[in-house]
């Protein structure tokens, strides 16, 4: 039996991790809940964006990485429904529709562009938004520019060089959100698609579970525990490294973004934007101000890299979502313990060598 395969059409930083965690609880053992198992670097966002033409659909489905992923999805769907909550595969909706037909269902989780872009701006950048290579130089990049082929808003090429990182993030929200709406208007029927406002329908309600359950053809468990709508443990550190400041005002330079956001129920008056931006500013307090002004976290990270490279610190443990940064006192204490231990080991080796040499002399 082929069960439904449900694909998210939205962009990242829209609550997809929260949704993933909630669905894993609501459908434990009864639905395959996936999250960005197709990596953005191999998903061909630039190559296959808005790929409605037969030749581009065939190229996407023949791509080695995408073909392996779709084969995996179809195999999973033989046992139970599948839902893909992440954003790295949303641009493949036209190709997936051609492959799966009625087996495919979609939902569009959309969030205010200020929240999406501010969360990306404050966090660690996987790619330098100010130094984006052209499509010709890097067709595997997951970031779009107005000069790319197949985009909807090429007229923004003229202001692209003047946009900062936040404005470029907003442009990507615009392109990919507009592409989701385009797919909805072309293919998504009322019984095959759900549109979800992140704030109203997901963060402040649990009715989205029933709505997604209709697509999955499975009722969710009613006893839902806290799915983890919490700030990342390293959130204050991120804000101290790169607070939003006035970067949010770049939204006002992009009327296309404001118009699309408003049509989806996200208010974009200047007062609304200013109020929403407060969440992403430098935390209050002298300590936060001092760490920001002295680039404390950046220097601490560089020092840690040097110490680890020379085996004076243990290697960091990779924690999904980012572990809370340790207080400086504890970090120094750990470095001291590790360094003293290394000196003792080195001293022990020297004593052993000296003892062996003494025996040889005798």
Coordinates of C-alpha atoms in Angstrom, one line a residue:
X1 CA 0.0 0.0 0.0
X2 CA 1.2 3.5 -0.8
X3 CA 0.6 5.9 2.1
X4 CA 0.5 9.7 1.7
X5 CA 3.8 11.6 1.4
X6 CA 3.4 15.1 2.8
X7 CA 5.8 17.9 1.9
X8 CA 6.4 21.3 3.5
X9 CA 6.5 24.1 1.0
X10 CA 7.8 26.8 3.5
X11 CA 11.2 28.2 4.3
X12 CA 13.5 27.5 7.2
X13 CA 13.4 29.4 10.5
X14 CA 9.6 29.2 10.3
X15 CA 9.0 26.8 13.2
X16 CA 9.9 23.6 11.3
X17 CA 11.9 22.2 14.2
X18 CA 9.1 22.8 16.6
X19 CA 6.7 21.2 14.2
X20 CA 9.0 18.2 13.7
X21 CA 9.2 17.6 17.5
X22 CA 5.5 18.0 18.0
X23 CA 4.6 15.5 15.2
X24 CA 7.1 13.0 16.5
X25 CA 5.2 13.0 19.8
X26 CA 1.8 13.1 18.2
X27 CA 2.5 10.2 15.8
X28 CA 5.1 8.2 17.6
X29 CA 5.6 4.9 15.7
X30 CA 2.7 5.6 13.3
X31 CA 4.1 8.2 10.9
X32 CA 7.6 8.7 9.5
X33 CA 8.5 12.3 10.5
X34 CA 11.5 13.6 8.6
X35 CA 13.4 16.8 8.9
X36 CA 15.9 18.1 6.2
X37 CA 17.3 14.6 5.5
X38 CA 18.0 16.0 2.0
X39 CA 20.9 18.5 2.6
X40 CA 20.5 21.9 1.1
X41 CA 23.8 21.7 -0.7
X42 CA 22.7 18.6 -2.7
X43 CA 19.0 19.6 -3.1
X44 CA 19.7 21.7 -6.1
X45 CA 17.7 24.8 -5.0
X46 CA 19.4 27.0 -7.6
X47 CA 19.2 24.4 -10.3
X48 CA 15.6 23.2 -9.9
X49 CA 13.9 26.2 -8.4
X50 CA 10.4 26.7 -10.0
X51 CA 11.1 23.7 -12.2
X52 CA 7.8 23.2 -14.0
X53 CA 9.1 22.4 -17.4
X54 CA 9.3 18.7 -18.3
X55 CA 13.0 18.8 -19.1
X56 CA 13.8 20.4 -15.7
X57 CA 11.5 17.9 -13.9
X58 CA 13.3 15.0 -15.5
X59 CA 16.7 16.5 -14.6
X60 CA 15.7 16.9 -11.0
X61 CA 14.3 13.4 -10.7
X62 CA 17.4 12.0 -12.4
X63 CA 19.8 13.9 -10.0
X64 CA 21.6 11.2 -8.1
X65 CA 21.0 12.7 -4.6
X66 CA 17.4 13.6 -5.3
X67 CA 16.7 10.2 -6.8
X68 CA 18.1 8.4 -3.8
X69 CA 16.0 10.6 -1.5
X70 CA 12.7 10.1 -3.4
X71 CA 13.4 6.3 -3.5
X72 CA 13.8 6.4 0.3
X73 CA 10.5 8.3 0.7
X74 CA 8.6 5.9 -1.5
X75 CA 10.0 2.9 0.4
X76 CA 9.0 4.5 3.7
X77 CA 5.5 5.2 2.4
X78 CA 4.9 1.5 1.8
X79 CA 4.6 1.0 5.6
X80 CA 3.1 4.2 6.9
X81 CA 2.5 7.9 6.0
X82 CA 5.6 10.2 5.6
X83 CA 5.8 13.9 6.4
X84 CA 8.8 16.1 5.5
X85 CA 8.8 19.0 7.9
X86 CA 12.0 20.7 6.8
X87 CA 12.5 23.3 4.1
X88 CA 15.4 22.0 2.0
X89 CA 13.1 20.1 -0.4
X90 CA 10.3 22.6 -0.8
X91 CA 11.5 23.8 -4.2
X92 CA 11.2 20.2 -5.5
X93 CA 7.4 20.3 -5.2
X94 CA 6.8 20.4 -9.1
X95 CA 9.1 17.4 -9.6
X96 CA 7.6 15.5 -6.7
X97 CA 4.1 16.2 -8.0
X98 CA 5.1 14.7 -11.4
X99 CA 6.5 11.7 -9.7
X100 CA 4.0 11.0 -6.9
X101 CA 0.7 12.4 -8.2
X102 CA -2.2 12.0 -5.8
X103 CA 0.1 10.3 -3.3
X104 CA 1.7 13.7 -2.6
X105 CA 0.1 16.2 -0.2
X106 CA 1.5 19.6 0.8
X107 CA 1.4 22.1 3.6
X108 CA 2.8 25.6 3.7
X109 CA 4.2 26.7 7.1
X110 CA 4.7 30.4 6.8
X111 CA 6.1 32.9 9.3
X112 CA 6.6 36.7 9.4
X113 CA 9.6 37.6 7.3
X114 CA 11.1 39.7 10.1
X115 CA 11.1 36.7 12.5
X116 CA 12.5 34.3 9.8
X117 CA 15.2 36.7 8.7
X118 CA 16.1 38.0 12.2
X119 CA 16.6 34.4 13.4
X120 CA 18.9 33.7 10.5
X121 CA 20.7 37.0 10.9
X122 CA 21.5 36.6 14.6
X123 CA 22.5 32.9 14.3
X124 CA 25.6 31.5 12.8
X125 CA 25.9 32.0 9.0
X126 CA 26.5 28.9 7.0
X127 CA 27.3 31.1 4.1
X128 CA 28.5 34.7 4.0
X129 CA 25.4 36.6 2.9
X130 CA 27.5 39.6 1.8
X131 CA 29.8 37.5 -0.5
X132 CA 27.4 35.3 -2.5
X133 CA 28.8 33.8 -5.6
X134 CA 26.9 33.9 -8.9
X135 CA 24.8 31.0 -10.2
X136 CA 27.5 30.4 -12.8
X137 CA 30.2 30.1 -10.2
X138 CA 28.3 28.1 -7.6
X139 CA 25.0 26.5 -8.9
X140 CA 24.9 24.3 -5.7
X141 CA 24.4 27.2 -3.4
X142 CA 21.1 27.2 -1.4
X143 CA 20.8 31.0 -1.6
X144 CA 19.0 32.7 -4.5
X145 CA 19.8 36.1 -6.0
X146 CA 17.8 38.3 -8.4
X147 CA 20.3 37.4 -11.2
X148 CA 19.6 33.7 -10.9
X149 CA 17.5 32.0 -13.7
X150 CA 13.9 31.1 -12.9
X151 CA 13.3 33.6 -10.1
X152 CA 10.1 35.6 -9.9
X153 CA 11.6 39.0 -9.0
X154 CA 14.6 39.7 -11.2
X155 CA 13.7 43.4 -11.1
X156 CA 15.4 43.6 -7.7
X157 CA 18.8 43.1 -9.3
X158 CA 19.3 46.8 -9.3
X159 CA 19.1 47.1 -5.5
X160 CA 20.8 43.8 -4.7
X161 CA 24.3 45.4 -4.3
X162 CA 23.0 47.9 -1.8
X163 CA 21.2 45.3 0.4
X164 CA 22.9 44.1 3.5
X165 CA 22.7 40.5 4.9
X166 CA 19.2 41.1 6.3
X167 CA 17.8 42.4 3.0
X168 CA 19.2 39.5 1.1
X169 CA 17.7 37.0 3.6
X170 CA 14.4 38.8 3.1
X171 CA 14.7 38.5 -0.7
X172 CA 15.1 34.7 -0.3
X173 CA 12.1 34.6 2.0
X174 CA 10.2 36.5 -0.8
X175 CA 11.2 34.1 -3.6
X176 CA 10.7 30.9 -1.8
X177 CA 7.4 32.0 -0.2
X178 CA 6.1 33.2 -3.5
X179 CA 7.1 29.9 -5.1
X180 CA 5.1 28.0 -2.4
X181 CA 2.1 30.2 -3.1
X182 CA 2.5 29.6 -6.9
X183 CA 2.6 25.8 -6.4
X184 CA -0.6 26.0 -4.2
X185 CA -2.4 27.9 -6.9
X186 CA -1.3 25.5 -9.6
X187 CA -1.8 22.1 -8.0
X188 CA -2.9 22.0 -4.4
X189 CA -6.5 21.1 -4.0
X190 CA -8.5 21.8 -0.8
X191 CA -8.2 18.2 0.3
X192 CA -4.5 17.9 -0.5
X193 CA -3.1 21.1 1.1
X194 CA -3.0 22.9 4.4
X195 CA -1.8 26.5 4.9
X196 CA -0.4 27.2 8.4
X197 CA 0.4 30.6 10.0
X198 CA 3.3 29.8 12.3
X199 CA 2.2 32.2 15.1
X200 CA -1.5 31.7 15.0
X201 CA -1.9 28.1 13.9
X202 CA 1.1 26.4 15.4
X203 CA 2.8 28.3 18.2
X204 CA -0.4 29.6 19.8
X205 CA -2.7 26.6 19.0
X206 CA -2.6 22.9 18.5
X207 CA -5.3 22.7 15.8
X208 CA -2.6 22.2 13.2
X209 CA -2.3 18.6 14.3
X210 CA -5.8 17.8 13.3
X211 CA -5.4 19.6 10.0
X212 CA -2.2 17.8 9.2
X213 CA -3.8 14.6 10.3
X214 CA -6.3 15.0 7.5
X215 CA -3.4 14.9 5.0
X216 CA -1.7 12.0 6.7
X217 CA -5.0 10.1 7.0
X218 CA -4.1 9.4 10.7
X219 CA -5.5 10.9 13.8
X220 CA -2.9 12.4 16.1
X221 CA -2.6 11.5 19.8
X222 CA -4.6 13.9 21.9
X223 CA -2.2 14.0 24.8
X224 CA 0.6 16.2 23.4
X225 CA 3.5 17.1 25.6
X226 CA 5.5 20.3 25.3
X227 CA 7.2 20.1 21.9
X228 CA 10.0 22.4 22.9
X229 CA 9.1 26.0 21.9
X230 CA 12.0 27.4 23.7
X231 CA 14.9 29.7 22.8
X232 CA 18.1 27.9 21.8
X233 CA 20.4 27.4 24.7
X234 CA 23.0 29.6 23.1
X235 CA 20.5 32.3 22.1
X236 CA 21.9 35.0 24.4
X237 CA 25.4 34.3 23.1
X238 CA 24.1 34.7 19.5
X239 CA 22.4 38.0 20.4
X240 CA 25.6 39.2 22.1
X241 CA 27.7 38.3 19.0
X242 CA 25.4 39.8 16.3
X243 CA 22.3 41.7 17.6
X244 CA 19.8 42.7 14.9
X245 CA 20.2 46.5 15.5
X246 CA 18.5 48.5 12.7
X247 CA 19.0 45.9 10.0
X248 CA 15.3 45.1 10.1
X249 CA 14.6 48.4 8.4
X250 CA 15.8 46.9 5.1
X251 CA 12.3 45.2 4.9
X252 CA 10.9 48.7 4.1
X253 CA 13.1 48.8 1.0
X254 CA 11.4 45.7 -0.3
X255 CA 7.7 46.5 -0.9
X256 CA 7.3 43.1 -2.6
X257 CA 8.2 41.4 0.7
X258 CA 5.8 43.7 2.7
X259 CA 3.0 43.0 0.2
X260 CA 3.3 39.3 0.2
X261 CA 3.7 39.1 4.0
X262 CA 0.6 41.2 4.5
X263 CA -1.4 38.9 2.1
X264 CA -0.5 36.0 4.3
X265 CA -1.6 37.7 7.5
X266 CA 1.7 39.1 8.8
X267 CA 1.5 42.8 9.7
X268 CA 4.3 44.9 8.3
X269 CA 3.6 48.5 9.4
X270 CA 6.8 50.1 10.7
X271 CA 5.5 50.1 14.3
X272 CA 4.8 46.4 14.1
X273 CA 8.2 45.7 12.7
X274 CA 10.0 47.8 15.3
X275 CA 8.1 46.0 18.1
X276 CA 8.9 42.6 16.7
X277 CA 12.6 43.5 16.3
X278 CA 13.0 44.0 20.0
X279 CA 13.2 40.3 20.6
X280 CA 16.4 40.2 18.5
X281 CA 18.3 43.0 20.1
X282 CA 21.3 43.0 22.5
X283 CA 20.2 41.8 25.9
X284 CA 20.2 44.4 28.7
X285 CA 23.0 44.5 31.2
X286 CA 26.6 45.6 31.4
X287 CA 27.9 42.1 30.9
X288 CA 26.1 41.7 27.5
X289 CA 27.1 45.2 26.4
X290 CA 30.8 44.5 27.3
X291 CA 30.9 41.1 25.6
X292 CA 29.4 42.6 22.5
X293 CA 31.8 45.6 22.4
X294 CA 34.9 43.5 23.0
X295 CA 33.8 40.7 20.6
X296 CA 34.3 38.4 23.6
X297 CA 32.6 35.3 22.1
X298 CA 34.5 35.6 18.8
X299 CA 37.9 35.9 20.6
X300 CA 36.9 33.0 23.0
X301 CA 36.0 30.8 20.0
X302 CA 39.3 31.6 18.3
X303 CA 41.3 30.9 21.5
X304 CA 39.5 27.6 21.9
X305 CA 40.3 26.5 18.4
X306 CA 44.0 27.2 18.9
X307 CA 44.0 25.4 22.3
X308 CA 42.2 22.4 20.8
X309 CA 44.5 22.3 17.8
X310 CA 47.4 21.9 20.2
X311 CA 45.7 19.5 22.5
X312 CA 45.5 21.9 25.4
X313 CA 41.6 21.6 25.4
X314 CA 39.4 18.5 24.8
X315 CA 37.5 18.6 21.6
X316 CA 34.0 20.1 21.7
X317 CA 31.0 17.8 21.8
X318 CA 28.6 18.6 18.9
X319 CA 25.2 19.2 20.4
X320 CA 22.2 19.6 18.1
X321 CA 20.8 23.0 18.5
X322 CA 23.8 24.3 20.3
X323 CA 24.7 23.8 24.0
X324 CA 24.6 26.7 26.4
X325 CA 28.0 28.5 26.5
X326 CA 29.7 27.8 29.8
X327 CA 30.6 30.7 32.1
X328 CA 34.1 32.0 31.6
X329 CA 35.1 30.7 35.1
X330 CA 34.1 27.1 34.2
X331 CA 35.7 27.3 30.8
X332 CA 39.0 28.4 32.4
X333 CA 38.7 25.8 35.1
X334 CA 38.3 23.1 32.5
X335 CA 41.2 24.4 30.5
X336 CA 43.3 24.4 33.6
X337 CA 42.4 20.8 34.5
X338 CA 43.0 19.6 31.0
X339 CA 46.3 21.5 30.8
X340 CA 47.5 20.2 34.2
X341 CA 46.6 16.7 33.2
X342 CA 48.6 17.0 30.0
X343 CA 51.6 18.4 31.8
X344 CA 51.5 15.4 34.3
X345 CA 51.2 13.0 31.4
X346 CA 54.2 14.6 29.7
X347 CA 56.1 14.6 32.9
X348 CA 55.3 10.9 33.4
X349 CA 56.6 10.1 29.9
X350 CA 59.8 12.0 30.6
X351 CA 60.3 10.2 33.9
X352 CA 59.8 6.8 32.1
X353 CA 62.2 7.7 29.4
X354 CA 64.8 8.9 32.0
X355 CA 64.4 5.6 34.0
X356 CA 64.8 3.6 30.8
X357 CA 67.9 5.6 29.9
X358 CA 69.3 5.1 33.5
X359 CA 68.9 1.3 33.1
X360 CA 70.7 1.4 29.8
X361 CA 73.6 3.2 31.3
X362 CA 73.9 0.7 34.1

